[in-house]
Amino acid sequence: MSVIERLIKPHLIKVQTYNPVDPPELLAEKAGIPTDKIIKLNGNENPKEPSGRIKQAVASAAFNIYPDPLQRKVRKSLAKYTNMAPEYIIAGAGSDELIDLLFRLFISPGDKILDFEPTFAMYGFCARIAGGSVSMAPRNNNFDIDIDAAKDLIDEKTKIIFLSSPNNPTGNMATRHQIEDLLQTGLLVVVDEAYFEFCQKTVADMISQYENLVVLRTMSKWAGLAGLRIGYGIMCPQLVNHIIDVKSPYNLSITSEAALIAALEETDSLMIEVKKIVAERERMFNLLNEINGIELFASDGNFILCEFNDGMVGHVYEGLANRGIFVRRFDSPRLANHFRISIGTPDQTDQLISAIKELV
Ligand SMILES: Cc1ncc(COP(=O)(O)O)c(C=O)c1O
């Protein structure tokens, strides 16, 4: 037995890790084409690069100096954007980091989270790392959640309920009523609104009423800052303070701070792009709908989940990849015949559609 194996936490020796998307250069190498020719529709990223002003803000950030551990300017700027007081807000290196911090605070080995499969894989991943386990509540044929079935899975070890709304990768939303029902359990309910700007529906207004509600958001999707890793959470001030106590002090970099503040100064122009993405999502939906052998799921996010007739999905996925078009497949048995397509530019949609038509 190696030193590492002897000393590492036993449950982490062979952990099932997160299955991330590859960077553009690697995808380009796989397809044998230049990086600028690939069509990357596998990460729910924004096809538009940040504006010159955001880039300028990043370039002129004083990154020889550590950032503010209490994120004062960032939280003030987010407070204005969200209409919540700064005490209710905390930012992280992506909402991924905030998910991880919630595990740090609430989940000891042996504890459980409740998750609605299929959903964003990060919740299950963080549970495994924390030595916790996941109770998977079922979704129906349309991927809607079943509150009664979920409640049946709760026991004294269950601490957190994670609910992505709109759900990645299925695109559908939970209702306010369902979320209220879950809040009544008294567990921590994390509503992940990573795609909020694409649907404009939120439960953040319920935070003053429920101290067990956490709303997570991100700058990765609507604001096009995925590479800078900036997310934030809205929750009761007591929980914000606990997160501040356990987070690494300088978790948000100076460049991320600068980008976030600059982006929130141009929300109007960012929202114009969001509206274009939503319109493009509808156009892509209609075009895909005309192709035989594909079932589509209506989406409130910047992506569409597609189900292919038996045996086709692998062929289409590989065929697209060989043409330099990358979409997202999943490990979940429920999604064996599916892939998710992120919304890109109209030109990318056109190339995708003609490639799928050739392949099916
Ligand atoms: C539902 C959901 N939550 C969180 C994230 C992660 O966002 P971030 O880039 O802020 O870590 C994603 C990214 O795909 C997501 O789909």
Coordinates of C-alpha atoms and ligand atoms in Angstrom, one line a residue:
M1 CA 0.0 0.0 0.0
S2 CA 1.4 3.4 -1.0
V3 CA 1.8 6.2 1.5
I4 CA -1.0 8.0 -0.2
E5 CA -3.3 5.1 0.0
R6 CA -2.5 4.6 3.7
L7 CA -3.2 8.2 4.6
I8 CA -6.0 9.4 2.2
K9 CA -9.6 9.4 3.5
P10 CA -10.8 5.9 2.7
H11 CA -14.0 7.1 0.9
L12 CA -11.9 9.2 -1.5
I13 CA -9.5 6.4 -2.7
K14 CA -11.8 5.5 -5.5
V15 CA -14.3 8.3 -5.8
Q16 CA -16.5 8.7 -8.8
T17 CA -15.4 12.0 -10.0
Y18 CA -17.2 14.8 -11.9
N19 CA -17.3 14.3 -15.7
P20 CA -16.4 17.8 -17.0
V21 CA -16.4 19.2 -20.5
D22 CA -13.1 19.3 -22.4
P23 CA -11.5 22.7 -23.3
P24 CA -11.8 23.9 -26.9
E25 CA -8.2 23.1 -27.9
L26 CA -8.7 19.4 -27.0
L27 CA -12.1 19.2 -28.8
A28 CA -10.4 20.8 -31.8
E29 CA -7.6 18.2 -31.7
K30 CA -10.1 15.4 -31.4
A31 CA -12.0 16.6 -34.5
G32 CA -8.8 17.4 -36.3
I33 CA -9.8 21.0 -37.1
P34 CA -8.6 24.4 -35.9
T35 CA -9.9 25.6 -32.5
D36 CA -11.7 28.6 -34.0
K37 CA -13.7 26.2 -36.3
I38 CA -15.3 24.1 -33.6
I39 CA -18.9 24.6 -32.5
K40 CA -18.9 24.2 -28.7
L41 CA -22.5 23.6 -27.6
N42 CA -21.8 21.4 -24.6
G43 CA -21.2 23.8 -21.6
N44 CA -24.3 26.1 -21.6
E45 CA -21.8 28.9 -22.1
N46 CA -22.7 32.2 -23.7
P47 CA -21.6 32.4 -27.4
K48 CA -20.8 36.1 -27.1
E49 CA -17.5 37.3 -25.7
P50 CA -17.6 39.9 -22.9
S51 CA -17.7 43.6 -24.0
G52 CA -14.7 45.8 -24.4
R53 CA -15.6 47.5 -21.1
I54 CA -15.6 44.3 -19.1
K55 CA -12.3 43.2 -20.7
Q56 CA -10.8 46.6 -19.9
A57 CA -12.0 46.3 -16.2
V58 CA -10.3 42.9 -16.0
A59 CA -7.1 44.1 -17.6
S60 CA -6.8 47.1 -15.3
A61 CA -7.6 45.2 -12.0
A62 CA -4.7 45.5 -9.5
F63 CA -4.0 41.8 -9.2
N64 CA -0.8 42.2 -7.2
I65 CA -3.1 42.9 -4.3
Y66 CA -5.3 40.3 -2.5
P67 CA -9.1 40.8 -3.0
D68 CA -11.5 41.8 -0.2
P69 CA -12.3 38.7 1.9
L70 CA -15.7 40.2 2.7
Q71 CA -16.4 41.1 -1.0
R72 CA -17.9 44.5 0.0
K73 CA -18.0 46.1 -3.4
V74 CA -19.1 42.9 -5.1
R75 CA -22.0 42.3 -2.6
K76 CA -23.0 46.0 -2.9
S77 CA -23.2 45.7 -6.7
L78 CA -25.1 42.4 -6.5
A79 CA -27.4 43.9 -3.9
K80 CA -28.4 46.6 -6.5
Y81 CA -28.9 44.0 -9.2
T82 CA -31.0 41.5 -7.0
N83 CA -32.8 44.1 -4.9
M84 CA -31.6 42.3 -1.8
A85 CA -29.5 43.9 1.0
P86 CA -25.7 43.0 0.8
E87 CA -26.0 41.0 4.1
Y88 CA -28.1 38.5 2.2
I89 CA -25.5 37.9 -0.5
I90 CA -22.2 36.0 -0.8
A91 CA -20.2 35.3 -4.0
G92 CA -18.0 32.3 -4.9
A93 CA -15.6 31.0 -7.5
G94 CA -18.6 29.9 -9.6
S95 CA -21.8 28.8 -7.9
D96 CA -20.0 25.4 -7.9
E97 CA -17.9 26.8 -5.0
L98 CA -21.0 27.8 -3.1
I99 CA -22.5 24.3 -3.5
D100 CA -19.3 22.9 -2.1
L101 CA -19.3 25.4 0.8
L102 CA -22.9 24.4 1.7
F103 CA -21.6 20.8 2.0
R104 CA -18.7 22.0 4.1
L105 CA -21.2 23.6 6.5
F106 CA -24.0 21.0 6.6
I107 CA -22.9 17.5 5.4
S108 CA -20.9 15.2 7.6
P109 CA -20.0 11.7 6.5
G110 CA -23.2 9.6 6.6
D111 CA -25.5 12.6 6.0
K112 CA -27.8 12.7 3.0
I113 CA -29.0 15.2 0.4
L114 CA -32.1 14.9 -1.6
D115 CA -31.7 15.3 -5.3
F116 CA -34.1 15.2 -8.3
E117 CA -32.5 13.0 -10.9
P118 CA -31.6 13.7 -13.7
T119 CA -30.1 17.0 -12.7
F120 CA -26.9 18.9 -12.4
A121 CA -24.2 16.4 -11.4
M122 CA -22.4 18.7 -9.0
Y123 CA -24.8 18.1 -6.1
G124 CA -24.1 14.3 -6.2
F125 CA -20.4 14.9 -6.8
C126 CA -20.1 17.1 -3.7
A127 CA -22.1 14.6 -1.7
R128 CA -19.6 11.8 -2.6
I129 CA -16.6 14.0 -1.7
A130 CA -18.2 14.9 1.7
G131 CA -18.8 11.2 2.4
G132 CA -22.5 11.8 2.3
S133 CA -25.1 10.0 0.1
V134 CA -27.8 11.1 -2.3
S135 CA -31.5 10.1 -2.1
M136 CA -32.7 10.4 -5.6
A137 CA -36.3 11.6 -5.9
P138 CA -37.9 10.5 -9.2
R139 CA -39.1 12.9 -11.9
N140 CA -42.1 11.9 -14.1
N141 CA -42.1 11.5 -17.9
N142 CA -41.9 15.2 -18.5
F143 CA -39.2 15.4 -15.8
D144 CA -41.4 17.3 -13.4
I145 CA -40.7 16.6 -9.7
D146 CA -43.0 14.6 -7.4
I147 CA -43.1 16.2 -4.0
D148 CA -44.8 13.3 -2.2
A149 CA -42.3 10.8 -3.5
A150 CA -39.5 13.2 -2.5
K151 CA -40.9 13.7 1.1
D152 CA -41.0 9.9 1.5
L153 CA -37.3 9.7 1.0
I154 CA -36.5 12.2 3.8
D155 CA -35.2 10.8 7.1
E156 CA -33.2 12.1 10.1
K157 CA -30.0 12.0 8.1
T158 CA -31.3 14.2 5.3
K159 CA -30.0 17.8 5.5
I160 CA -30.3 19.6 2.2
I161 CA -32.7 19.4 -0.8
F162 CA -31.1 20.6 -4.1
L163 CA -33.4 21.7 -6.8
S164 CA -32.2 23.2 -10.1
S165 CA -34.9 25.4 -11.6
P166 CA -34.8 25.6 -14.6
N167 CA -33.4 22.1 -14.3
N168 CA -30.1 21.3 -16.1
P169 CA -30.3 19.4 -18.4
T170 CA -34.1 18.9 -18.7
G171 CA -35.0 22.7 -18.9
N172 CA -38.2 22.6 -16.9
M173 CA -39.0 24.6 -13.8
A174 CA -40.4 23.7 -10.4
T175 CA -43.4 25.7 -9.3
R176 CA -43.4 28.1 -6.4
H177 CA -46.0 25.9 -4.7
Q178 CA -43.7 22.9 -4.9
I179 CA -40.8 24.9 -3.5
E180 CA -42.9 26.1 -0.6
D181 CA -43.9 22.5 0.0
L182 CA -40.2 21.5 0.2
L183 CA -39.5 24.5 2.5
Q184 CA -42.1 23.2 4.9
T185 CA -39.9 20.1 5.6
G186 CA -37.6 22.4 7.5
L187 CA -34.6 21.2 5.6
L188 CA -32.2 23.5 3.8
V189 CA -33.7 24.0 0.3
V190 CA -31.2 25.1 -2.3
V191 CA -32.9 26.4 -5.4
D192 CA -30.3 26.7 -8.1
E193 CA -31.3 29.5 -10.4
A194 CA -28.2 29.3 -12.7
Y195 CA -30.5 30.1 -15.7
F196 CA -32.7 32.7 -14.0
E197 CA -32.0 35.4 -16.6
F198 CA -33.3 33.2 -19.4
C199 CA -36.7 32.7 -17.7
Q200 CA -37.0 35.7 -15.3
K201 CA -38.7 33.5 -12.7
T202 CA -37.3 33.4 -9.2
V203 CA -38.1 32.5 -5.6
A204 CA -35.5 35.0 -4.2
D205 CA -38.4 37.1 -2.8
M206 CA -39.3 34.2 -0.5
I207 CA -35.9 34.5 1.4
S208 CA -37.2 37.0 3.9
Q209 CA -39.9 34.5 4.8
Y210 CA -37.8 31.3 4.9
E211 CA -34.4 31.2 6.6
N212 CA -34.0 27.7 5.1
L213 CA -34.1 28.9 1.5
V214 CA -30.9 29.4 -0.5
V215 CA -31.0 30.8 -4.0
L216 CA -27.9 30.2 -6.2
R217 CA -27.1 32.2 -9.3
T218 CA -24.2 32.5 -11.6
M219 CA -22.5 35.0 -13.9
S220 CA -21.3 32.1 -16.2
K221 CA -24.4 31.8 -18.4
W222 CA -26.3 35.1 -19.0
A223 CA -23.3 37.4 -18.4
G224 CA -20.8 35.3 -20.4
L225 CA -18.2 35.1 -17.6
A226 CA -17.9 31.2 -17.2
G227 CA -14.1 31.3 -17.5
L228 CA -13.7 33.7 -14.7
R229 CA -15.7 31.6 -12.2
I230 CA -18.2 33.9 -10.5
G231 CA -21.4 32.8 -8.8
Y232 CA -23.4 34.1 -5.9
G233 CA -25.9 32.9 -3.3
I234 CA -28.8 34.8 -1.7
M235 CA -29.8 33.6 1.7
C236 CA -30.5 34.7 5.3
P237 CA -27.6 36.8 6.8
Q238 CA -26.9 34.2 9.4
L239 CA -26.1 31.6 6.8
V240 CA -24.0 34.2 4.8
N241 CA -21.9 34.7 7.9
H242 CA -21.4 31.0 8.4
I243 CA -20.2 30.8 4.8
I244 CA -17.8 33.7 5.3
D245 CA -16.5 31.8 8.4
V246 CA -15.6 28.7 6.4
K247 CA -14.8 29.9 2.9
S248 CA -11.2 30.4 1.9
P249 CA -10.6 34.1 2.6
Y250 CA -9.8 35.3 -0.9
N251 CA -12.1 33.0 -2.9
L252 CA -13.1 35.6 -5.4
S253 CA -10.2 36.9 -7.5
I254 CA -9.6 40.6 -8.1
T255 CA -10.2 40.0 -11.8
S256 CA -13.5 38.2 -11.1
E257 CA -14.5 41.1 -8.9
A258 CA -13.7 43.6 -11.6
A259 CA -15.6 41.6 -14.3
L260 CA -18.7 41.2 -12.1
I261 CA -18.9 44.8 -11.2
A262 CA -18.4 45.9 -14.8
A263 CA -20.9 43.4 -16.1
L264 CA -23.6 44.6 -13.6
E265 CA -23.1 48.1 -14.9
E266 CA -24.2 46.9 -18.4
T267 CA -27.1 44.6 -17.5
D268 CA -29.2 46.3 -20.2
S269 CA -27.0 45.3 -23.1
L270 CA -26.3 41.8 -21.5
M271 CA -30.1 41.3 -21.3
I272 CA -30.5 42.2 -25.0
E273 CA -28.1 39.3 -25.7
V274 CA -30.1 37.0 -23.3
K275 CA -33.2 37.8 -25.3
K276 CA -31.4 36.9 -28.5
I277 CA -30.4 33.6 -27.0
V278 CA -34.0 32.9 -25.9
A279 CA -35.2 33.7 -29.5
E280 CA -32.6 31.5 -30.9
R281 CA -33.6 28.7 -28.5
E282 CA -37.2 28.9 -29.9
R283 CA -35.9 28.9 -33.5
M284 CA -33.6 25.9 -32.8
F285 CA -36.5 24.1 -31.1
N286 CA -38.7 24.5 -34.2
L287 CA -36.0 23.4 -36.6
L288 CA -35.2 20.3 -34.5
N289 CA -38.9 19.6 -34.2
E290 CA -39.2 19.2 -38.0
I291 CA -36.6 16.3 -37.9
N292 CA -38.1 12.8 -37.5
G293 CA -36.9 10.6 -34.7
I294 CA -36.2 13.3 -32.1
E295 CA -38.3 14.2 -29.1
L296 CA -37.7 17.6 -27.6
F297 CA -38.2 19.0 -24.1
A298 CA -39.3 22.6 -23.8
S299 CA -36.7 24.6 -22.0
D300 CA -36.5 27.7 -19.8
G301 CA -32.7 27.7 -20.0
N302 CA -30.1 28.4 -22.7
F303 CA -30.2 24.7 -23.8
I304 CA -32.5 22.1 -25.2
L305 CA -32.6 18.4 -24.2
C306 CA -33.2 16.0 -27.2
E307 CA -34.2 12.4 -27.0
F308 CA -33.4 10.2 -30.0
N309 CA -35.1 7.0 -31.2
D310 CA -33.3 3.8 -30.0
G311 CA -29.8 3.4 -31.1
M312 CA -29.5 6.8 -32.9
V313 CA -28.0 9.0 -30.2
G314 CA -24.5 7.6 -30.2
H315 CA -24.3 7.8 -34.0
V316 CA -25.5 11.4 -34.1
Y317 CA -23.3 12.4 -31.2
E318 CA -20.2 10.9 -32.8
G319 CA -21.1 12.3 -36.2
L320 CA -21.5 15.8 -34.8
A321 CA -18.2 15.5 -32.9
N322 CA -16.4 14.4 -36.1
R323 CA -17.7 17.5 -37.8
G324 CA -16.4 19.6 -34.9
I325 CA -19.9 20.1 -33.3
F326 CA -19.9 19.2 -29.6
V327 CA -23.0 18.6 -27.5
R328 CA -23.4 17.1 -24.0
R329 CA -24.2 13.5 -23.2
F330 CA -24.8 12.2 -19.6
D331 CA -24.1 9.1 -17.5
S332 CA -27.6 9.0 -16.1
P333 CA -29.4 5.8 -17.3
R334 CA -32.6 7.9 -17.7
L335 CA -30.7 10.0 -20.3
A336 CA -29.1 7.1 -22.3
N337 CA -30.9 8.2 -25.5
H338 CA -30.5 12.0 -25.0
F339 CA -28.1 14.8 -25.4
R340 CA -28.3 18.4 -24.5
I341 CA -27.5 21.2 -26.9
S342 CA -26.5 24.7 -25.6
I343 CA -27.8 27.6 -27.6
G344 CA -25.1 29.3 -29.7
T345 CA -25.2 31.8 -32.6
P346 CA -27.8 31.5 -35.4
D347 CA -25.0 30.4 -37.8
Q348 CA -24.0 27.6 -35.3
T349 CA -27.6 26.5 -35.1
D350 CA -27.8 26.3 -38.9
Q351 CA -24.7 24.2 -39.1
L352 CA -25.9 21.9 -36.3
I353 CA -29.3 21.4 -37.9
S354 CA -27.9 20.5 -41.3
A355 CA -25.4 18.1 -39.7
I356 CA -28.2 16.4 -37.7
K357 CA -30.4 16.1 -40.8
E358 CA -27.5 14.4 -42.6
L359 CA -26.9 12.0 -39.7
V360 CA -30.4 10.8 -38.8
Ligands
LIG1 C1 -27.8 24.2 -12.5 C2 -26.4 24.7 -12.5 N1 -25.9 25.2 -11.4 C3 -24.6 25.6 -11.3 C4 -23.8 25.6 -12.4 C5 -22.4 26.0 -12.2 O1 -22.2 27.4 -12.4 P1 -20.9 28.1 -12.2 O2 -20.2 28.3 -13.5 O3 -21.3 29.4 -11.6 O4 -20.0 27.3 -11.2 C6 -24.2 25.1 -13.6 C7 -23.4 25.0 -14.7 O5 -23.6 24.4 -15.7 C8 -25.6 24.6 -13.6 O6 -26.1 24.1 -14.8

